[in-house]
Structure formats: structure tokens, C-alpha cells
Amino acid sequence: MWETIQFILVLFAYILGSYFATKQISKWTLKWNVYLRLLILSFSYALFWGVGIAFTGGDPGFAFPFPNLITIGLMGFMGFYWGILTGLAILGIWWILFFVFLLVRNLINKKKQLLNN
């Protein structure tokens, strides 16, 4: 029972910490170039909210899903190629996906503003 409560508390703390960290990054980059801001925001979203896998050396084909921030830390113990490089590749995929999503959302909002004026 106590392990379940600890898990819920750690999960809640991670979600709150990630939310406030991304909000703070959003505030810091408010006056920057739009595309640079989107690039930095998409990286923070990919780091905190993108899902990576942390595999173990024991069972082949067995892996746990973790946020990319935790995955890269855990994979450091597996060696450079299988660990960090794999974690960074997955982080890069999430980074591109979030950037495209934010860019499209930004362009749609610009188009709506032009049509309303």
C-alpha cells in the first residue's frame, strides 16, 4: 500500500514539476524570435512529456516506458551506443514531432488573426 502511495506522489510531483518548468521556459522565451521560441519549447516538451524506453540487459525485448528525461539518465548505465544514443534518437523524434505541432498551431493562429483583422 505504501509503495502505491509513494508511486502516486512521485508521479504527481513529476507532472507538477514538468508543468511548471515548461510554463517558466515559456515565460522566459516570450520576447525571443518566434521560431527559436518554438524550437526551445518543443525541446522542453519532448524532454519532459515525450515517452522513451529504458530497456534492461537481462531480458531481450523487455523495456519500460519512461519520460525522456528519466530515460536518458537510466540509459547512461547501458553504455554509449545502446544507452545514450538510443535515448537521444527517441528524444530527437519527439522533438521534431512537437516542433511540427507547435509550428502548425502557430501558423494557424497567425492565419486566424489575419482573417479577423
Tab-separated table of C-alpha atoms in Angstrom:
chain	number	residue	atom	x	y	z
A	1	MET	CA	0.000	0.000	0.000
A	2	TRP	CA	2.792	2.433	0.922
A	3	GLU	CA	4.588	1.720	-2.374
A	4	THR	CA	1.445	2.671	-4.281
A	5	ILE	CA	1.135	5.938	-2.368
A	6	GLN	CA	4.812	6.714	-2.999
A	7	PHE	CA	4.388	5.981	-6.704
A	8	ILE	CA	1.377	8.296	-6.942
A	9	LEU	CA	3.202	11.059	-5.051
A	10	VAL	CA	6.309	10.797	-7.240
A	11	LEU	CA	4.172	10.761	-10.376
A	12	PHE	CA	2.195	13.786	-9.185
A	13	ALA	CA	5.419	15.628	-8.302
A	14	TYR	CA	6.883	14.861	-11.750
A	15	ILE	CA	3.751	16.101	-13.519
A	16	LEU	CA	3.627	19.301	-11.457
A	17	GLY	CA	7.357	19.925	-11.817
A	18	SER	CA	7.222	19.378	-15.571
A	19	TYR	CA	4.203	21.635	-15.940
A	20	PHE	CA	5.776	24.495	-14.001
A	21	ALA	CA	9.146	24.049	-15.743
A	22	THR	CA	7.557	24.291	-19.195
A	23	LYS	CA	5.489	27.297	-18.098
A	24	GLN	CA	8.640	29.018	-16.825
A	25	ILE	CA	10.501	28.270	-20.062
A	26	SER	CA	7.538	29.670	-21.966
A	27	LYS	CA	7.711	32.894	-19.925
A	28	TRP	CA	11.492	33.216	-20.365
A	29	THR	CA	11.265	32.869	-24.148
A	30	LEU	CA	8.262	35.161	-24.629
A	31	LYS	CA	10.215	38.033	-26.209
A	32	TRP	CA	12.510	35.876	-28.356
A	33	ASN	CA	12.234	35.109	-32.049
A	34	VAL	CA	9.107	33.031	-32.720
A	35	TYR	CA	10.900	30.116	-34.366
A	36	LEU	CA	13.657	29.975	-31.763
A	37	ARG	CA	10.989	30.058	-29.052
A	38	LEU	CA	9.103	27.191	-30.719
A	39	LEU	CA	12.335	25.212	-31.017
A	40	ILE	CA	13.152	25.633	-27.321
A	41	LEU	CA	9.574	24.943	-26.214
A	42	SER	CA	9.375	21.819	-28.357
A	43	PHE	CA	12.641	20.574	-26.822
A	44	SER	CA	11.305	21.099	-23.295
A	45	TYR	CA	8.047	19.344	-24.190
A	46	ALA	CA	9.979	16.449	-25.729
A	47	LEU	CA	12.262	16.199	-22.703
A	48	PHE	CA	9.502	16.250	-20.092
A	49	TRP	CA	6.487	14.755	-21.885
A	50	GLY	CA	7.913	12.574	-24.669
A	51	VAL	CA	7.947	8.862	-23.926
A	52	GLY	CA	11.157	6.905	-24.275
A	53	ILE	CA	12.023	3.340	-23.392
A	54	ALA	CA	14.504	2.118	-20.831
A	55	PHE	CA	15.472	-1.455	-21.556
A	56	THR	CA	17.350	-3.832	-19.345
A	57	GLY	CA	20.224	-6.081	-20.221
A	58	GLY	CA	18.584	-9.150	-18.712
A	59	ASP	CA	15.519	-9.964	-20.779
A	60	PRO	CA	15.710	-9.382	-24.518
A	61	GLY	CA	12.796	-7.391	-25.856
A	62	PHE	CA	11.757	-6.109	-22.425
A	63	ALA	CA	11.575	-2.374	-21.791
A	64	PHE	CA	9.835	0.117	-19.524
A	65	PRO	CA	8.237	3.303	-20.866
A	66	PHE	CA	9.605	6.417	-19.146
A	67	PRO	CA	9.669	10.128	-19.902
A	68	ASN	CA	12.718	11.049	-21.982
A	69	LEU	CA	14.313	12.954	-19.108
A	70	ILE	CA	14.429	9.796	-16.986
A	71	THR	CA	15.190	7.519	-19.936
A	72	ILE	CA	18.421	9.285	-20.870
A	73	GLY	CA	19.563	9.165	-17.245
A	74	LEU	CA	18.791	5.453	-16.914
A	75	MET	CA	20.264	4.569	-20.270
A	76	GLY	CA	23.599	6.090	-19.289
A	77	PHE	CA	24.238	2.890	-17.354
A	78	MET	CA	23.827	0.763	-20.501
A	79	GLY	CA	26.754	2.279	-22.382
A	80	PHE	CA	27.024	4.978	-25.026
A	81	TYR	CA	25.594	3.287	-28.111
A	82	TRP	CA	22.753	1.254	-26.656
A	83	GLY	CA	22.033	3.729	-23.951
A	84	ILE	CA	22.510	7.377	-24.578
A	85	LEU	CA	22.475	7.305	-28.378
A	86	THR	CA	19.201	5.363	-28.430
A	87	GLY	CA	17.687	7.715	-25.856
A	88	LEU	CA	18.820	10.760	-27.832
A	89	ALA	CA	17.391	9.339	-31.064
A	90	ILE	CA	13.995	8.893	-29.428
A	91	LEU	CA	14.276	12.384	-27.924
A	92	GLY	CA	15.039	13.756	-31.398
A	93	ILE	CA	11.954	12.104	-32.858
A	94	TRP	CA	9.759	13.604	-30.140
A	95	TRP	CA	11.466	16.971	-30.576
A	96	ILE	CA	10.624	17.018	-34.301
A	97	LEU	CA	7.026	15.937	-33.660
A	98	PHE	CA	6.442	18.602	-31.022
A	99	PHE	CA	8.128	21.277	-33.165
A	100	VAL	CA	5.947	20.480	-36.173
A	101	PHE	CA	2.844	20.522	-33.978
A	102	LEU	CA	3.752	23.879	-32.410
A	103	LEU	CA	4.722	25.361	-35.777
A	104	VAL	CA	1.433	24.333	-37.402
A	105	ARG	CA	-0.505	25.644	-34.416
A	106	ASN	CA	1.372	28.949	-34.620
A	107	LEU	CA	0.716	29.286	-38.363
A	108	ILE	CA	-2.993	28.521	-37.903
A	109	ASN	CA	-3.247	31.155	-35.165
A	110	LYS	CA	-1.499	33.717	-37.399
A	111	LYS	CA	-3.890	32.960	-40.229
A	112	LYS	CA	-6.899	33.331	-37.916
A	113	GLN	CA	-5.598	36.688	-36.694
A	114	LEU	CA	-5.141	37.910	-40.267
A	115	LEU	CA	-8.664	36.839	-41.197
A	116	ASN	CA	-10.187	38.533	-38.140
A	117	ASN	CA	-8.473	41.864	-38.858
